[in-house]
PDB file of C-alpha atoms in Angstrom:
ATOM      1  CA  UNK K   1      11.000  34.861  21.714  1.00  0.00           C
ATOM      2  CA  UNK K   2      12.499  32.379  19.687  1.00  0.00           C
ATOM      3  CA  UNK K   3      10.831  30.672  17.145  1.00  0.00           C
ATOM      4  CA  UNK K   4      10.339  26.967  16.383  1.00  0.00           C
ATOM      5  CA  UNK K   5      10.640  25.767  12.975  1.00  0.00           C
ATOM      6  CA  UNK K   6       9.480  22.692  12.125  1.00  0.00           C
ATOM      7  CA  UNK K   7      10.512  21.090   8.808  1.00  0.00           C
ATOM      8  CA  UNK K   8       7.507  20.360   6.474  1.00  0.00           C
ATOM      9  CA  UNK K   9       7.824  16.891   4.706  1.00  0.00           C
ATOM     10  CA  UNK K  10       6.205  17.260   1.178  1.00  0.00           C
ATOM     11  CA  UNK K  11       3.081  14.786   1.125  1.00  0.00           C
ATOM     12  CA  UNK K  12       3.443  12.716  -1.994  1.00  0.00           C
ATOM     13  CA  UNK K  13       0.884   9.844  -3.536  1.00  0.00           C
ATOM     14  CA  UNK K  14       1.712   6.506  -2.899  1.00  0.00           C
ATOM     15  CA  UNK K  15       0.226   3.346  -4.546  1.00  0.00           C
ATOM     16  CA  UNK K  16       0.414  -0.188  -2.554  1.00  0.00           C
ATOM     17  CA  UNK K  17       0.004  -3.050  -4.754  1.00  0.00           C
ATOM     18  CA  UNK K  18      -0.488  -6.530  -3.356  1.00  0.00           C
ATOM     19  CA  UNK K  19      -0.906  -9.663  -5.452  1.00  0.00           C
ATOM     20  CA  UNK K  20      -2.720 -12.498  -3.085  1.00  0.00           C
ATOM     21  CA  UNK K  21      -4.457 -15.494  -3.761  1.00  0.00           C
ATOM     22  CA  UNK K  22      -8.012 -15.520  -3.155  1.00  0.00           C
ATOM     23  CA  UNK K  23      -8.044 -16.958   0.067  1.00  0.00           C
ATOM     24  CA  UNK K  24      -6.065 -14.235   1.471  1.00  0.00           C
ATOM     25  CA  UNK K  25      -8.068 -11.592   0.035  1.00  0.00           C
ATOM     26  CA  UNK K  26     -10.596 -10.781   2.925  1.00  0.00           C
ATOM     27  CA  UNK K  27      -7.685 -10.532   5.568  1.00  0.00           C
ATOM     28  CA  UNK K  28      -5.496  -8.417   3.300  1.00  0.00           C
ATOM     29  CA  UNK K  29      -8.547  -5.938   2.773  1.00  0.00           C
ATOM     30  CA  UNK K  30      -9.184  -5.844   6.306  1.00  0.00           C
ATOM     31  CA  UNK K  31      -5.244  -5.443   7.351  1.00  0.00           C
ATOM     32  CA  UNK K  32      -4.661  -2.869   4.573  1.00  0.00           C
ATOM     33  CA  UNK K  33      -7.872  -0.537   5.601  1.00  0.00           C
ATOM     34  CA  UNK K  34      -7.330  -0.934   9.552  1.00  0.00           C
ATOM     35  CA  UNK K  35      -3.387  -0.204   9.497  1.00  0.00           C
ATOM     36  CA  UNK K  36      -4.420   3.019   6.833  1.00  0.00           C
ATOM     37  CA  UNK K  37      -6.928   4.409   9.508  1.00  0.00           C
ATOM     38  CA  UNK K  38      -4.129   3.834  12.382  1.00  0.00           C
ATOM     39  CA  UNK K  39      -1.992   6.273  10.513  1.00  0.00           C
ATOM     40  CA  UNK K  40      -4.392   8.724   9.742  1.00  0.00           C
ATOM     41  CA  UNK K  41      -4.297   8.146   5.930  1.00  0.00           C
ATOM     42  CA  UNK K  42      -7.194   8.258   3.633  1.00  0.00           C
ATOM     43  CA  UNK K  43      -7.371   6.123   0.683  1.00  0.00           C
ATOM     44  CA  UNK K  44      -8.466   7.723  -2.008  1.00  0.00           C
ATOM     45  CA  UNK K  45      -8.588   5.279  -4.467  1.00  0.00           C
ATOM     46  CA  UNK K  46      -9.448   1.248  -3.887  1.00  0.00           C
ATOM     47  CA  UNK K  47      -9.291  -1.459  -6.781  1.00  0.00           C
ATOM     48  CA  UNK K  48      -9.359  -5.139  -6.285  1.00  0.00           C
ATOM     49  CA  UNK K  49      -9.031  -6.951  -9.608  1.00  0.00           C
ATOM     50  CA  UNK K  50      -8.880 -10.916 -10.443  1.00  0.00           C
ATOM     51  CA  UNK K  51      -5.996 -11.500 -12.194  1.00  0.00           C
ATOM     52  CA  UNK K  52      -5.452 -14.558 -14.596  1.00  0.00           C
ATOM     53  CA  UNK K  53      -4.902 -17.983 -13.036  1.00  0.00           C
ATOM     54  CA  UNK K  54      -3.084 -20.817 -14.446  1.00  0.00           C
ATOM     55  CA  UNK K  55      -6.045 -23.445 -15.912  1.00  0.00           C
ATOM     56  CA  UNK K  56      -5.274 -25.982 -13.014  1.00  0.00           C
ATOM     57  CA  UNK K  57      -5.589 -23.933 -10.160  1.00  0.00           C
ATOM     58  CA  UNK K  58      -8.081 -24.123  -7.505  1.00  0.00           C
ATOM     59  CA  UNK K  59     -10.651 -21.339  -7.002  1.00  0.00           C
ATOM     60  CA  UNK K  60      -9.111 -20.519  -3.734  1.00  0.00           C
ATOM     61  CA  UNK K  61      -5.461 -19.855  -4.893  1.00  0.00           C
ATOM     62  CA  UNK K  62      -6.679 -17.872  -8.195  1.00  0.00           C
ATOM     63  CA  UNK K  63      -4.641 -14.440  -7.721  1.00  0.00           C
ATOM     64  CA  UNK K  64      -6.262 -11.248  -7.129  1.00  0.00           C
ATOM     65  CA  UNK K  65      -4.722  -7.856  -7.277  1.00  0.00           C
ATOM     66  CA  UNK K  66      -5.605  -5.196  -4.494  1.00  0.00           C
ATOM     67  CA  UNK K  67      -4.283  -1.595  -5.267  1.00  0.00           C
ATOM     68  CA  UNK K  68      -4.614   1.204  -2.519  1.00  0.00           C
ATOM     69  CA  UNK K  69      -3.690   5.111  -3.440  1.00  0.00           C
ATOM     70  CA  UNK K  70      -3.157   7.421  -0.773  1.00  0.00           C
ATOM     71  CA  UNK K  71      -1.556  10.776   0.059  1.00  0.00           C
ATOM     72  CA  UNK K  72       0.794  11.037   2.858  1.00  0.00           C
ATOM     73  CA  UNK K  73       4.693  12.350   3.890  1.00  0.00           C
ATOM     74  CA  UNK K  74       7.387   9.620   3.399  1.00  0.00           C
ATOM     75  CA  UNK K  75       7.933   9.008   7.206  1.00  0.00           C
ATOM     76  CA  UNK K  76       4.214   8.087   7.460  1.00  0.00           C
ATOM     77  CA  UNK K  77       4.197   5.832   4.163  1.00  0.00           C
ATOM     78  CA  UNK K  78       7.264   3.815   5.715  1.00  0.00           C
ATOM     79  CA  UNK K  79       5.534   3.332   9.207  1.00  0.00           C
ATOM     80  CA  UNK K  80       2.562   2.236   7.083  1.00  0.00           C
ATOM     81  CA  UNK K  81       5.119   0.021   5.051  1.00  0.00           C
ATOM     82  CA  UNK K  82       6.107  -1.751   8.017  1.00  0.00           C
ATOM     83  CA  UNK K  83       2.698  -2.388   9.680  1.00  0.00           C
ATOM     84  CA  UNK K  84       1.720  -4.051   6.176  1.00  0.00           C
ATOM     85  CA  UNK K  85       4.553  -6.321   6.384  1.00  0.00           C
ATOM     86  CA  UNK K  86       4.361  -7.171   9.904  1.00  0.00           C
ATOM     87  CA  UNK K  87       0.347  -7.601   9.878  1.00  0.00           C
ATOM     88  CA  UNK K  88       0.359  -9.640   6.405  1.00  0.00           C
ATOM     89  CA  UNK K  89       3.716 -11.557   6.961  1.00  0.00           C
ATOM     90  CA  UNK K  90       1.814 -14.765   7.662  1.00  0.00           C
ATOM     91  CA  UNK K  91      -0.340 -14.616   4.469  1.00  0.00           C
ATOM     92  CA  UNK K  92       0.946 -16.149   1.263  1.00  0.00           C
ATOM     93  CA  UNK K  93       1.451 -13.114  -0.622  1.00  0.00           C
ATOM     94  CA  UNK K  94       2.800 -13.076  -4.130  1.00  0.00           C
ATOM     95  CA  UNK K  95       3.632  -9.581  -4.323  1.00  0.00           C
ATOM     96  CA  UNK K  96       4.068  -6.379  -2.135  1.00  0.00           C
ATOM     97  CA  UNK K  97       4.812  -3.225  -4.137  1.00  0.00           C
ATOM     98  CA  UNK K  98       4.943   0.530  -3.374  1.00  0.00           C
ATOM     99  CA  UNK K  99       5.379   3.125  -5.875  1.00  0.00           C
ATOM    100  CA  UNK K 100       5.403   7.028  -5.594  1.00  0.00           C
ATOM    101  CA  UNK K 101       3.012   8.111  -8.108  1.00  0.00           C
ATOM    102  CA  UNK K 102       3.734  11.949  -7.711  1.00  0.00           C
ATOM    103  CA  UNK K 103       7.265  11.322  -8.987  1.00  0.00           C
ATOM    104  CA  UNK K 104       8.193  11.148 -12.372  1.00  0.00           C
ATOM    105  CA  UNK K 105       8.069   7.381 -13.586  1.00  0.00           C
ATOM    106  CA  UNK K 106      12.074   7.952 -13.876  1.00  0.00           C
ATOM    107  CA  UNK K 107      12.523   8.317 -10.339  1.00  0.00           C
ATOM    108  CA  UNK K 108      10.632   5.606  -9.526  1.00  0.00           C
ATOM    109  CA  UNK K 109      12.386   3.267 -11.988  1.00  0.00           C
ATOM    110  CA  UNK K 110      16.044   5.111 -10.490  1.00  0.00           C
ATOM    111  CA  UNK K 111      14.724   4.495  -6.949  1.00  0.00           C
ATOM    112  CA  UNK K 112      14.138   0.454  -7.781  1.00  0.00           C
ATOM    113  CA  UNK K 113      17.329  -0.086  -9.641  1.00  0.00           C
TER     114      UNK K 113
END
């Protein structure tokens, strides 16, 4: 009998950070959580934090930071990120960033550069 070996992809800890205006916060929150559930990801930590706005900024345009930490393999992470990009494409996002927290900081800098 021949054994079939499946290659196990190591699970890493990732952090998705999105900076968006407050008018987009609710939609971004719902879409990220729905996509995480769809991909079988359990969000380990969730943070929503208002960011400093310019003095003349309307309250609906004030920036908010959403950070979601989760653990998965690289392939699942890329599918999740692709889904986030597709579902949030119509929102006026300021920044979308994905960090691998389980790699040493120098490795993240090397990947970004």
